[in-house]
XYZ file of C-alpha atoms in Angstrom:
397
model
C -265.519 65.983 23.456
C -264.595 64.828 20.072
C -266.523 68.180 18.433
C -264.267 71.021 18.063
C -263.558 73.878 16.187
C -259.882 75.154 15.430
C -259.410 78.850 14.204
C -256.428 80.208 12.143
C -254.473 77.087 11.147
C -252.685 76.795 8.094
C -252.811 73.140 6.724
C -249.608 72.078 5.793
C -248.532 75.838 5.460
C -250.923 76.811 3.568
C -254.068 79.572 3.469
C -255.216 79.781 6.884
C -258.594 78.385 7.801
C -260.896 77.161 10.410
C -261.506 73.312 10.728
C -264.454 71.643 12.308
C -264.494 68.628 14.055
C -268.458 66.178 14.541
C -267.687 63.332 16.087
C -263.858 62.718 15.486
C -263.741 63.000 12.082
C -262.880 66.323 9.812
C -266.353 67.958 9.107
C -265.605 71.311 7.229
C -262.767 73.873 6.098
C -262.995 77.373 5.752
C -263.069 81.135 7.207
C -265.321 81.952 10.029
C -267.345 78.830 10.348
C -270.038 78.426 12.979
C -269.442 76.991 16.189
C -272.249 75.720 17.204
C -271.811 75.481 21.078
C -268.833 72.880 20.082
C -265.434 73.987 21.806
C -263.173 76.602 20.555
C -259.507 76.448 20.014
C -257.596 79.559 18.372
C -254.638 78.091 16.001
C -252.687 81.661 16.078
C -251.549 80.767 12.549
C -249.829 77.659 13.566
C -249.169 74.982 10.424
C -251.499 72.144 10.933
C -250.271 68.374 9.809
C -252.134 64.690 9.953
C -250.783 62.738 13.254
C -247.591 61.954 13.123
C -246.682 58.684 12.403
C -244.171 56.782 15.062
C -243.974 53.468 12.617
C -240.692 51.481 14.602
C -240.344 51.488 18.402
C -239.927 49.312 21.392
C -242.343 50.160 23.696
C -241.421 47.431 25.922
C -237.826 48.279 26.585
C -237.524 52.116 27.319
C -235.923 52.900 30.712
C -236.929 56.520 30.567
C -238.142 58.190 33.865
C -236.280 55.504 35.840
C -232.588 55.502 37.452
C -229.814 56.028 35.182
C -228.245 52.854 33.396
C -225.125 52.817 33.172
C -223.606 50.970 30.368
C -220.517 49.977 31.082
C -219.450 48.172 27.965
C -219.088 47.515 24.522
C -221.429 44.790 22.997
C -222.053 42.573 19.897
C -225.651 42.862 18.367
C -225.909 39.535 19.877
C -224.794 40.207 23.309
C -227.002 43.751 23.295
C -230.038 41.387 22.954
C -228.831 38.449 25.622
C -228.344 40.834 28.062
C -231.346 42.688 27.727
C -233.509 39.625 27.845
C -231.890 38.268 30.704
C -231.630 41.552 33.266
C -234.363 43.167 32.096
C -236.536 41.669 35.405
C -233.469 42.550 37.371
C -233.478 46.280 36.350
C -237.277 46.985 36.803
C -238.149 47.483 33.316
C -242.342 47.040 33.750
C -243.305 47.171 30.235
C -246.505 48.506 31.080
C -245.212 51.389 33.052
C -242.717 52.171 30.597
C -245.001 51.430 27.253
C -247.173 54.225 29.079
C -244.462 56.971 29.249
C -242.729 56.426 25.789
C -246.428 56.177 24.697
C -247.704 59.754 26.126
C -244.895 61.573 25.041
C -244.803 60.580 21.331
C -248.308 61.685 21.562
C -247.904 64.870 23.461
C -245.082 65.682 20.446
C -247.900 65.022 17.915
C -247.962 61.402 16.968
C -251.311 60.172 16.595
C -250.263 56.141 15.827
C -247.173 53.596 16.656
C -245.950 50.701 15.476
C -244.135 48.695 18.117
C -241.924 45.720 18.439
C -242.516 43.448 21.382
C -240.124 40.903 22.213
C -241.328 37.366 22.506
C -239.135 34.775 24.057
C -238.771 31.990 25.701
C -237.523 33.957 29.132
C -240.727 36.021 28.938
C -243.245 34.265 27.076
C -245.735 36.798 26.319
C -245.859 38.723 29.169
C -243.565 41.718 27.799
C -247.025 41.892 25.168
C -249.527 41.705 27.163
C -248.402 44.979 29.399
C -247.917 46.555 25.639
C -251.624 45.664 25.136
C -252.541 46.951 28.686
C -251.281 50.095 27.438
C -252.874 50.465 24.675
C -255.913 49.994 26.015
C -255.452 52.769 28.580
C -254.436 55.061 25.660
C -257.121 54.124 23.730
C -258.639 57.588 23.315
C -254.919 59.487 23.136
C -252.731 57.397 20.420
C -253.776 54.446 18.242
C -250.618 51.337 18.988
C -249.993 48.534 16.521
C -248.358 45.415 17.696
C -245.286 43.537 15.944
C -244.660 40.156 17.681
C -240.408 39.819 17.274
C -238.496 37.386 18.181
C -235.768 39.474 18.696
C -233.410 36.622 20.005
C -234.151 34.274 17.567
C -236.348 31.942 16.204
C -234.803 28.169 15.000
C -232.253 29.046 17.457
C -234.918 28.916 20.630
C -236.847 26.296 20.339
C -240.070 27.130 21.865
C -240.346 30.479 20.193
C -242.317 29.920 17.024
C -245.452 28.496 19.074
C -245.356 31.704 21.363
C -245.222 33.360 18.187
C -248.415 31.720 16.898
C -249.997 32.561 20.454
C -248.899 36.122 19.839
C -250.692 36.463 16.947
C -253.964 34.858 18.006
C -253.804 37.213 21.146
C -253.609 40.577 19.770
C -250.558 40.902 18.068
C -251.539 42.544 14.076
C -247.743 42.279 12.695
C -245.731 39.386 12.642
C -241.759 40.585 13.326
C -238.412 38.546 12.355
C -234.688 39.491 12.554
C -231.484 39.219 10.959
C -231.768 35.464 9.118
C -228.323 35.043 8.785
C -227.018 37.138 11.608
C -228.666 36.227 14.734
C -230.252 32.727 13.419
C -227.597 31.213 11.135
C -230.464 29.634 9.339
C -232.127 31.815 7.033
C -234.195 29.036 5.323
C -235.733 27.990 8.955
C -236.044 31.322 10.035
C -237.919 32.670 6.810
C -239.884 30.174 6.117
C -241.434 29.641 9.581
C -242.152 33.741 9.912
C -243.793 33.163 6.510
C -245.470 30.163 7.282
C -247.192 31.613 10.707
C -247.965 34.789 8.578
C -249.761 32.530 5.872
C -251.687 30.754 8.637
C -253.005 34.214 10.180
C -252.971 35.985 7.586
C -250.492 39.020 9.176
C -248.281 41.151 7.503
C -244.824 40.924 8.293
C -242.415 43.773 9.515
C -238.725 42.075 9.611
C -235.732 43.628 11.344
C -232.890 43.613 8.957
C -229.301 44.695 10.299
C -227.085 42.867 7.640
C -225.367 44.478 5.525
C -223.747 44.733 2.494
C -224.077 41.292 0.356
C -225.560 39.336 3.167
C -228.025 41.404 3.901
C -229.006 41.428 -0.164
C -228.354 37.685 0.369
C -231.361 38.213 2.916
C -233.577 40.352 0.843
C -233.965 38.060 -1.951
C -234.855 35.040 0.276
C -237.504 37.489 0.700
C -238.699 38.308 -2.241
C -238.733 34.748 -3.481
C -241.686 34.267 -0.329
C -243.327 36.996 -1.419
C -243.616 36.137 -4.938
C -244.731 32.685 -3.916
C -247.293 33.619 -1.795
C -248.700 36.231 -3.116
C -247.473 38.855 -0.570
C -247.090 41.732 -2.333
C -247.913 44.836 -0.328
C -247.877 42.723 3.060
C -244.151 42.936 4.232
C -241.986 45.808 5.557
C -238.444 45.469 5.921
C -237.127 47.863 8.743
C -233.460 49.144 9.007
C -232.144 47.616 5.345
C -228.959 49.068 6.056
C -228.183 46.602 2.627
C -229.624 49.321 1.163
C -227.066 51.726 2.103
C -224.252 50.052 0.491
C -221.492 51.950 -1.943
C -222.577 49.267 -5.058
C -225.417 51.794 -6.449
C -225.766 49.358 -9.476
C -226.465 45.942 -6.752
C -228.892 48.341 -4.655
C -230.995 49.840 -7.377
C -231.625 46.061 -8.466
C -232.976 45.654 -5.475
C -235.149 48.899 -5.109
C -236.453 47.538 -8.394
C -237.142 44.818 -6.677
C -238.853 46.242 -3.629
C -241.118 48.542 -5.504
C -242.344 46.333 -7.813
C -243.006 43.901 -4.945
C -245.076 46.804 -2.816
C -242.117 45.863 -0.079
C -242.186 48.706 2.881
C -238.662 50.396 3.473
C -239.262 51.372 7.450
C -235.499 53.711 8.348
C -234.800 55.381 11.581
C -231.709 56.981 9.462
C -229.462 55.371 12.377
C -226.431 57.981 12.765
C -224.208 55.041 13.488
C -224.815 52.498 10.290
C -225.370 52.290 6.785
C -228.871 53.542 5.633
C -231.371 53.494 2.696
C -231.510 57.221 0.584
C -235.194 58.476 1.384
C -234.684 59.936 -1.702
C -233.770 57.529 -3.795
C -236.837 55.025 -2.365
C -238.972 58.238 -3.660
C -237.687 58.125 -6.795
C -238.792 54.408 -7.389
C -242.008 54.448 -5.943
C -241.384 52.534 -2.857
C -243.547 53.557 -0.026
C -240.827 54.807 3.351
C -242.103 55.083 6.968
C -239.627 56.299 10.171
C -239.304 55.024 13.738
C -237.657 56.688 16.778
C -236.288 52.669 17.542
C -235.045 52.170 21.026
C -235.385 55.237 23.171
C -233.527 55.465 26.355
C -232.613 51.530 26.722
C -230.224 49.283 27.980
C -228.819 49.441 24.380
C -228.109 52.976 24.763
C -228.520 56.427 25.965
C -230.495 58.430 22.968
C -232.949 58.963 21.195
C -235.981 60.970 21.795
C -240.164 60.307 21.832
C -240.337 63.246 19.004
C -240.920 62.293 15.705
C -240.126 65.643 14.487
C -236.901 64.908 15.912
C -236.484 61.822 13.869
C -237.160 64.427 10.836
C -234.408 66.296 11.972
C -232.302 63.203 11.979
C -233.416 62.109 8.682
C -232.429 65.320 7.266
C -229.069 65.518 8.584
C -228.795 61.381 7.690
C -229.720 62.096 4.431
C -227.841 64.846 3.732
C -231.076 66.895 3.138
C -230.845 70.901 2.437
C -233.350 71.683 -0.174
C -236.933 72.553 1.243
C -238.536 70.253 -0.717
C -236.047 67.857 0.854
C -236.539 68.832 4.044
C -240.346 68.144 3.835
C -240.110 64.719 2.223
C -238.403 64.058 5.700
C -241.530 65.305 7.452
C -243.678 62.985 4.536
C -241.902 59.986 5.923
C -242.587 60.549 9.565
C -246.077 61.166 8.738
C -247.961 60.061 5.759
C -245.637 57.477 4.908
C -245.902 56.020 8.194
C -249.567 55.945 7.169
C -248.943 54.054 3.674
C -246.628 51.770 6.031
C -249.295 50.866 8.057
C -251.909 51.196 5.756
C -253.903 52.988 8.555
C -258.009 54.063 7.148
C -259.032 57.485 7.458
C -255.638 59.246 7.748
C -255.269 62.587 5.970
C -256.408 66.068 6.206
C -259.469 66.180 4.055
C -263.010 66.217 4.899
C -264.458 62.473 6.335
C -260.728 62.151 7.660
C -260.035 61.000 11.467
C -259.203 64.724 13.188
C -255.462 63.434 13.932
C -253.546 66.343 13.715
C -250.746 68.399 15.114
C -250.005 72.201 15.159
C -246.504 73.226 14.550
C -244.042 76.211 14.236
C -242.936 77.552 11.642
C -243.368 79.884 8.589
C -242.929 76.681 5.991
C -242.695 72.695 6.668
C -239.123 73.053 6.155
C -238.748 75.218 8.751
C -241.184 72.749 10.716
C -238.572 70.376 10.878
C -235.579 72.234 11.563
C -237.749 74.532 14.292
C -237.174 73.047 17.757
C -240.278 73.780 19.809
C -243.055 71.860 21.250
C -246.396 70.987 19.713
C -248.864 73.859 20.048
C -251.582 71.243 20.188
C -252.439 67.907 19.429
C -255.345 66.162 18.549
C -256.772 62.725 18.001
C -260.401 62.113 17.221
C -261.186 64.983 17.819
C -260.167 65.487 21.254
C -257.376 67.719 22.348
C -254.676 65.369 23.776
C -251.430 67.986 24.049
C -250.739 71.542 24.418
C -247.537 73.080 24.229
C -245.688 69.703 24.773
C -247.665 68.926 27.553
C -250.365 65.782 27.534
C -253.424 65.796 28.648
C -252.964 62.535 30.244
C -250.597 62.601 33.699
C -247.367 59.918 32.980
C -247.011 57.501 35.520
């Protein structure tokens, strides 16, 4: 059924009201509204949000419901990816399978759409993507998944990997990914201009992993924005991490917010606990649209993480140094309607003529949303109820 009517909700905190759902989209607010033989779900004064938004992930890499790995040692960024590509057969990782349970969970904890990051390589070709996209079909009806094509071992340096790339994109990949110019490629002219040259061609946005940090990964940014002056780009590339961003020169970063905002550039943070990371607040201040991501959950990378993007609030939050309420629920803004002005997903919101993607939560305020750790009351998308209580609708394989 994508008809519904939800009693007693307060939309994000506020008066509570009765929504009604016709076909999947956000028909009416307002006290004691008719039913009209639709279904009937009572609220109980929970806060209702938009879908939460899960806007960096690797849905191809998550371990999670399978044996334990144990990770027995300590690994370059380089090594962390070699070793992956190379055992991940070995270990079982299906991506399928595992797309499927990192997939239903994010949705039964509310999120409504995902961004994720497929590896394409030469070891795998594009079968990693194409049990992504099997996936996503499956879950058509539960959670909405976007596809980055990433090279996440490197582009100039594996020959081969640009014209899997190009396949990618013709075969149902919408984002175009790149990594670390410098870092992992050594080659940042031949890595940057062949992820903006295939982006040109299919006319994709970009969404580009960036690690470095400090100078180099300013160094990196620029290249950038040269590109995206040139070709007209503006609004069509996200950079995700930009721990450069993070760095103690506030004078050499604010030059390069300056940049980034007036360039329409898309700050995506998972507020890693371990690095250097962009101020949410301070991307507020200048305008610059900020989405979050969960990243790797469970992996051979490492043990944490968790398929809750109100958990990746709390994270923010703590990252960020965040104590003020209104603080507090920018965090929440990031993992949910900024992930939206990321993606630059149609019909998001919780209006009337909106897609009915929302989420109840606990709570007396949105600040105490985030900090509150309970499950989802109920979640829905379209229309149809997906979740209750932390629980999907749909069994995980």
């Amino acid at each position: 059924m994508s008809n519904l009517l939800i009693r007693n909700v307060r939309p994000n905190a506020g008066e509570a009201t009765d929504i009604l759902v016709r076909d999947g989209k956000i028909a009416a607010f307002g006290k004691g509204l008719a039913a009209d033989g639709v279904a009937v779900e009572d609220g109980s004064g929970h806060i209702v949000i938009s879908g939460l938004i899960e806007a960096h992930t690797h849905l191809d890499k998550s371990v999670w419901g399978m044996p334990w790995h144990v990770n027995a040692k300590t690994a370059t960024l380089r090594e962390r990816i070699d070793f992956e590509r190379e055992k991940r057969l070995e270990i079982g990782i299906d991506p399928h399978r595992q797309s499927m349970r990192q997939a239903i969970m994010l949705s039964a904890n509310g999120a409504s759409h995902i961004r994720s990051h497929v590896d394409i390589d030469t070891t795998h070709g594009l079968r990693l993507m194409e049990g992504i996209i099997e996936t996503r079909q499956a879950l058509k009806d539960v959670i909405d998944i976007e596809i980055v094509a990433f090279p996440q071992s490197g582009l100039v340096t594996r020959p081969g990997t640009v014209e899997l790339l190009d396949q990618a994109l013709s075969n149902g990949a919408e984002v175009l990914g790149g990594i670390d110019p410098c870092g992992i490629d050594r080659d940042p002219k031949g890595h940057l201009d062949a992820i903006f040259g295939l982006a040109e061609k299919h006319g994709k946005p970009i969404d580009i992993h960036l690690h470095e940090q400090g100078e180099l990964g300013a160094f990196s940014m620029e290249m950038m924005f040269e590109r995206i002056r040139a070709l007209g780009m503006q609004g069509k590339v996200a950079i995700s991490h930009a721990f450069a961003l993070g760095a103690p020169d506030y004078l050499r970063v604010g030059g390069l917010i300056e940049q980034i905002a007036e360039l329409d550039i898309r700050i995506v943070t998972t507020g890693s606990p371990s690095s250097t990371v962009p101020s949410i607040l301070r991307l507020k201040d200048a305008g610059v649209k900020v989405a979050a991501g969960c990243d790797g959950i469970r992996d051979t990378w490492g043990p944490w993480g968790q398929p809750d993007m109100m958990d990746r609030a709390r994270i923010l939050g703590m990252k960020n140094g965040l104590r003020r309420d209104v603080d507090l629920e920018h965090a929440l803004y990031v993992c949910s309607k900024g992930g939206a002005d990321v993606m630059d997903i149609e019909g998001y919101g919780l209006e009337v003529g909106c897609d009915a993607d929302f989420t109840l939560l606990t709570g007396e305020t949105l600040a105490h949303a985030v900090v509150d750790v309970a499950p989802r009351p109920l979640v829905v998308k379209r229309g149809r109820v997906v979740a209750r209580n932390g629980v999907a609708e749909v069994a995980i394989p």
